[in-house]
Coordinates of C-alpha atoms in Angstrom, one line a residue:
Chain K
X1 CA 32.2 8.0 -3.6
X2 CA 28.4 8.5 -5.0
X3 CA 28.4 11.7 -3.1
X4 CA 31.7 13.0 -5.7
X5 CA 29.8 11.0 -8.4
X6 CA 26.7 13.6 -7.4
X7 CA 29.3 16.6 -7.0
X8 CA 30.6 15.7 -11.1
X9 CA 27.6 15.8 -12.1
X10 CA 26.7 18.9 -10.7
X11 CA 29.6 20.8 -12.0
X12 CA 28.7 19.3 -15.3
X13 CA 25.9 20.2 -15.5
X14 CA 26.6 23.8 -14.2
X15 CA 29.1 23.6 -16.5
X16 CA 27.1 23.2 -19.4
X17 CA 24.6 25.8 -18.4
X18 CA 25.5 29.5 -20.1
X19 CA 24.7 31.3 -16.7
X20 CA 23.4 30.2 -12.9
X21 CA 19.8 30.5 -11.7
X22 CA 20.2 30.6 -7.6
X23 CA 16.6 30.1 -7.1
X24 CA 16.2 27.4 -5.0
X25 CA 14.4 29.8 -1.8
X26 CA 11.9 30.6 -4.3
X27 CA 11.3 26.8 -4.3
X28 CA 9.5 26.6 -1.2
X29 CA 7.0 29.7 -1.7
X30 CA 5.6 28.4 -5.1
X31 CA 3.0 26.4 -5.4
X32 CA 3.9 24.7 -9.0
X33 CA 7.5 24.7 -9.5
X34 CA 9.4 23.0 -12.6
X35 CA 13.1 22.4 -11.8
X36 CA 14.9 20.9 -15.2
X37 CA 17.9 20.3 -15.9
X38 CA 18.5 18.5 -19.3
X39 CA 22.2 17.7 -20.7
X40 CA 22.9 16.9 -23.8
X41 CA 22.6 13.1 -23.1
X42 CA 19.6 13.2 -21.6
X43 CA 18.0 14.9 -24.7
X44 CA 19.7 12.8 -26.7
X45 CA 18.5 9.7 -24.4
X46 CA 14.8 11.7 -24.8
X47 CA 14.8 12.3 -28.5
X48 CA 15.3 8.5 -28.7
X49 CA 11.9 8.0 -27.3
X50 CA 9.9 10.7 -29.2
X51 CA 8.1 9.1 -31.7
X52 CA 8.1 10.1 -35.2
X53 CA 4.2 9.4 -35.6
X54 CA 3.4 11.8 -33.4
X55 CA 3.2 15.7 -35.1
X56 CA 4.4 17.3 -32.0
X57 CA 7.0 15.2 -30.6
X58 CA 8.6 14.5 -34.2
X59 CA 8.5 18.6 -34.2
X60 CA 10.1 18.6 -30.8
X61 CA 12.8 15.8 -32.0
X62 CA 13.9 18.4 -34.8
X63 CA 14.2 21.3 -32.5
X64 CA 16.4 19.4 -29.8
X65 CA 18.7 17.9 -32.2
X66 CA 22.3 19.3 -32.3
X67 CA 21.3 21.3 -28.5
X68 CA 23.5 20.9 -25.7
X69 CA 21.5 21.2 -22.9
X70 CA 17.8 22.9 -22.0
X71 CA 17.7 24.4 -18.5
X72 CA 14.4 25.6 -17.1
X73 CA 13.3 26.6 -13.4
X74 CA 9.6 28.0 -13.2
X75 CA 7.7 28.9 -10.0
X76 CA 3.7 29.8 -9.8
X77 CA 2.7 31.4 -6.4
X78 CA -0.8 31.9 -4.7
X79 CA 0.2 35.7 -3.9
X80 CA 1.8 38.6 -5.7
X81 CA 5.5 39.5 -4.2
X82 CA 6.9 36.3 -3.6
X83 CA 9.7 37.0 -5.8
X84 CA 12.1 40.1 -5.4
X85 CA 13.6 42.1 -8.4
X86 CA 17.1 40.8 -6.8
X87 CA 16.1 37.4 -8.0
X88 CA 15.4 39.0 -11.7
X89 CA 18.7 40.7 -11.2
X90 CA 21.2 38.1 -10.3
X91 CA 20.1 36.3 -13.8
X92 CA 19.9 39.6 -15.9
X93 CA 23.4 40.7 -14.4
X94 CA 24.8 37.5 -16.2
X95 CA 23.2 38.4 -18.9
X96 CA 25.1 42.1 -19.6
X97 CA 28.4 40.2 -21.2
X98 CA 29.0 41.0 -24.9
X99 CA 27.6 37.6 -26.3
X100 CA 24.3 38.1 -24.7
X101 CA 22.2 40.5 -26.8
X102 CA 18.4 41.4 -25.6
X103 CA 16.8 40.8 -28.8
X104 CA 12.9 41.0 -27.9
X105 CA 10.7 42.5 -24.8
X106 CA 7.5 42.2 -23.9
X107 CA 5.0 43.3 -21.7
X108 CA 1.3 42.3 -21.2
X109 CA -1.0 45.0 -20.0
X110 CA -3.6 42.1 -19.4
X111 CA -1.8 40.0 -16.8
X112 CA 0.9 42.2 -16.4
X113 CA 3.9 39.9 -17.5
X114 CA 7.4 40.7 -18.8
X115 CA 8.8 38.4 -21.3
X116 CA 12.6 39.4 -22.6
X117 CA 14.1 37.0 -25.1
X118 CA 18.6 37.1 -25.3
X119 CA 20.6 35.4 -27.2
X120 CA 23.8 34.5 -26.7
X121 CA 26.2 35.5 -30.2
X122 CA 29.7 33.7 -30.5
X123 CA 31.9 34.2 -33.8
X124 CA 28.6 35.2 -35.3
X125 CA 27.0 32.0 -34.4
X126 CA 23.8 31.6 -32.0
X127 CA 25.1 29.3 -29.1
X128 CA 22.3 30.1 -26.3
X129 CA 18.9 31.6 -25.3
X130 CA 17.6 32.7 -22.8
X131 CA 13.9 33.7 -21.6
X132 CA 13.1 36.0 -18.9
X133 CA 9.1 35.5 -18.1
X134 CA 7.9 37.4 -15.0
X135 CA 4.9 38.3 -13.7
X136 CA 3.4 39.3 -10.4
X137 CA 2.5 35.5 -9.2
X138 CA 4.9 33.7 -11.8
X139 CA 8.7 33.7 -12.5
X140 CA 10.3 31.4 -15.6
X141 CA 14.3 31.4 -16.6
X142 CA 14.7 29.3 -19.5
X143 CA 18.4 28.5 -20.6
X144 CA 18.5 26.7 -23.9
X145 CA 22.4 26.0 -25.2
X146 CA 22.8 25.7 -28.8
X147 CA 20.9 26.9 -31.9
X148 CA 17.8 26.8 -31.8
X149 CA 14.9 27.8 -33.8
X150 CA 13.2 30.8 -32.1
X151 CA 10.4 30.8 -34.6
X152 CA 9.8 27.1 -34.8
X153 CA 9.8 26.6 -31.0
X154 CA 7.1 29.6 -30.8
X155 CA 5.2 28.3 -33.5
X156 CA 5.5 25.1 -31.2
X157 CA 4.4 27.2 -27.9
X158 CA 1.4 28.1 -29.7
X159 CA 0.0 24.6 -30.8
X160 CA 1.1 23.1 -26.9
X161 CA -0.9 26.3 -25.2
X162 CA -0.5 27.6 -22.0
X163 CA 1.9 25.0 -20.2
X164 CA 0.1 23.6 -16.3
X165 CA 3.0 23.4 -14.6
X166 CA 3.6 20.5 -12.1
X167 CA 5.5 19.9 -9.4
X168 CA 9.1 17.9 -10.0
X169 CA 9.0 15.3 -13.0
X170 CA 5.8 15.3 -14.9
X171 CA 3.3 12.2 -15.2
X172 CA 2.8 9.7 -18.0
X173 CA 0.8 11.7 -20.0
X174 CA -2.7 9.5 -20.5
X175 CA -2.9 7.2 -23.6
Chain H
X1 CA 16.7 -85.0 -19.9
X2 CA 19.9 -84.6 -17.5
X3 CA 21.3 -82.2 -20.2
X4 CA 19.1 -79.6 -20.0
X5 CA 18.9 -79.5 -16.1
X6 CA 22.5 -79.2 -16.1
X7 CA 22.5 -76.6 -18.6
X8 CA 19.7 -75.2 -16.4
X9 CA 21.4 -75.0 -13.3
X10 CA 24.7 -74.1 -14.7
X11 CA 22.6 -70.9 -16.3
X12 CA 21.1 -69.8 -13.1
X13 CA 24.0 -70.6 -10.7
X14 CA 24.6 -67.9 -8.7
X15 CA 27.3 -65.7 -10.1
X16 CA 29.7 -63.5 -7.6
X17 CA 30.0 -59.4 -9.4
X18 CA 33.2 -58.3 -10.5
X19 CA 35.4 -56.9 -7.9
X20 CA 35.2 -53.5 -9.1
X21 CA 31.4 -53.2 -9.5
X22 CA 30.7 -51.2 -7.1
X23 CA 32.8 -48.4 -7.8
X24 CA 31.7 -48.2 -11.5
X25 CA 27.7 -48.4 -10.4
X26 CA 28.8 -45.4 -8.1
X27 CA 30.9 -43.5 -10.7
X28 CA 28.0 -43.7 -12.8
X29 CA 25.3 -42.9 -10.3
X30 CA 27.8 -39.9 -9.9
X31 CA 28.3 -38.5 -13.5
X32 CA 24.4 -38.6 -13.9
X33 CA 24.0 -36.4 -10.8
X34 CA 26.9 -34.0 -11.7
X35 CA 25.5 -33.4 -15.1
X36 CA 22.0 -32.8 -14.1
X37 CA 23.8 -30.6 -11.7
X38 CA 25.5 -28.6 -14.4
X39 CA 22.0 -28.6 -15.8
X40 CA 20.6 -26.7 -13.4
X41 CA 23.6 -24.4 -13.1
X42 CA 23.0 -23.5 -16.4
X43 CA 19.9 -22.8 -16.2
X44 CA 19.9 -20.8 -13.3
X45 CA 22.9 -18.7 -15.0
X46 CA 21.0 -18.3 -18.7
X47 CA 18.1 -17.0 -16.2
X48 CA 19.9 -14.6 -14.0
X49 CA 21.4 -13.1 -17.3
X50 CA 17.9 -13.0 -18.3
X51 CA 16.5 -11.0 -15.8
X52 CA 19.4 -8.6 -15.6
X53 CA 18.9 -8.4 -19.4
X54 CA 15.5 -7.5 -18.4
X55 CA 15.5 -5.0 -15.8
X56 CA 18.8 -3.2 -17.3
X57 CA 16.2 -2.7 -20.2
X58 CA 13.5 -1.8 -18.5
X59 CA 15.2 1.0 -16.1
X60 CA 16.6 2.1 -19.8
X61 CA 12.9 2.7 -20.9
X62 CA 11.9 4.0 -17.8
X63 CA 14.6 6.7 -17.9
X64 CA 14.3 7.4 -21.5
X65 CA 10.1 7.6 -21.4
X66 CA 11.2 10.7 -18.0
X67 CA 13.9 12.6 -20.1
X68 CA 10.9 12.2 -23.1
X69 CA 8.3 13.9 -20.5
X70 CA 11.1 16.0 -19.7
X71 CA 12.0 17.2 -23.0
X72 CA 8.1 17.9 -24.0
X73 CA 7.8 20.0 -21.0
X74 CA 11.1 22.1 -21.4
X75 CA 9.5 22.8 -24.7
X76 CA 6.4 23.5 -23.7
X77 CA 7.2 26.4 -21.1
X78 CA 10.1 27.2 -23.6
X79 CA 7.7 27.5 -26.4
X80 CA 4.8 29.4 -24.3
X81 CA 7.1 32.1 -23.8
X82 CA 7.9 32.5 -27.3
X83 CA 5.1 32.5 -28.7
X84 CA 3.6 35.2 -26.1
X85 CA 6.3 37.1 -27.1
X86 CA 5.6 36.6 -30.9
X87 CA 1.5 37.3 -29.9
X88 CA 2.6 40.7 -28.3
X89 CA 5.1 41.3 -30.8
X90 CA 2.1 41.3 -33.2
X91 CA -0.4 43.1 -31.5
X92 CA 2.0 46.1 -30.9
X93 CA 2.5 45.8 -35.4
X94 CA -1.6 46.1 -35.6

């Protein structure tokens, strides 16, 4: 029974998600990873607990509301080639349907990383993005379902800095 | 004085209970112990909903203080990414 309970959830959640990351064997090589997987009622359930007081998570609370669901896997490894370009492929093949549109690319001479940003159009609406960040010891996909606020959330990535990444849930953060 | 002894004796004379004393001393004795019985019951109930009051609270927090943590850092890698984007973006205008 809890294992079809674990199976619904799943599905939902895949469900929800606007295209699959299979990255799991990339799980064991990293030394940071960040596996999240946030439906809508667990932001909803979040937002609840982001205080208004604080500037950042009241900025947060704005961004999240009306999203259906933030999906994020990000791996840091101690040496260069433990990713594959099939890896990048199997998520940028998903992203060559008509609603996805590449809007933005990047690429930093300085630590040699490749940002691309897609967004997802339907009926002229913005119902996804996605962010592509790879470099030679790092690889981020970032699926974010609904309409979000490019500018604001890099605005946002600007005050937080350069995210540590941590392994599985993050701690309380310290008072 | 013959009066008052009589009256005397008569008083204190030994007097035989009614037949059916000992049932109502022990229907009594019973009631008392069934509602400090239902006492505790209660008690114990009013507690137990208490604590499940309690801990289906507290796992609430708990969950809702991860998905918080959770959230933040979604929008922290989210928002990283973006705003290298928006940095390289700008350097390649200058």
């Amino acid at each position: 029974m809890m294992r079809i309970g674990i199976l619904v959830l799943a599905c939902g959640a895949l469900w929800a998600q606007q295209f699959k990351f299979n990255l799991d064997h990339l799980a064991a090589k990293a030394r940071e990873a960040v596996d999240l997987s946030l439906s809508k009622d667990l932001l909803q359930l979040g937002a609840k607990f982001l205080s208004s007081k604080d500037p950042d998570e009241a900025k947060v609370r704005a961004l999240i509301n009306g999203l259906e669901g933030i999906y994020v896997k990000s791996f840091e490894f101690d040496r260069e080639g433990a990713w594959n370009q099939s890896d990048l492929d199997q998520v940028k093949n998903q992203l060559k349907t008509p609603e996805w549109s590449r809007i933005v690319g990047v690429r930093s001479a300085e630590d040699n990383e490749n940002v691309e940003v897609h967004v997802r159009r339907e009926s002229g609406k913005v119902t996804g993005v996605a962010i592509l960040a790879t470099g030679p010891r790092e690889f981020t996909v970032v699926n974010i379902v609904g309409n979000v606020d490019l500018e604001s959330l890099a605005a946002m990535g600007g005050q937080f800095g350069i995210p540590k990444l941590r392994q599985g849930v993050p701690k309380k953060r310290e008072p | 004085m013959d009066w008052l002894e009589e009256e005397l004796r008569n008083a204190l004379a030994r007097k035989e209970p009614s037949p059916d004393f000992d049932g109502r001393v022990a229907t009594a004795t019973r009631h008392k112990a069934n509602v400090v019985m239902m006492t505790r019951r209660w008690i114990a109930a009013a507690a137990a909903v208490i604590l499940v009051i309690g801990a289906g609270e507290g796992y609430r927090w708990r969950r809702g203080e991860a998905a918080k943590e959770q959230v933040m850092l979604a929008m922290k890698i989210a928002g990283g990414k973006l705003h290298r984007v928006q940095r390289g973006v700008a350097e390649i205008r200058q």
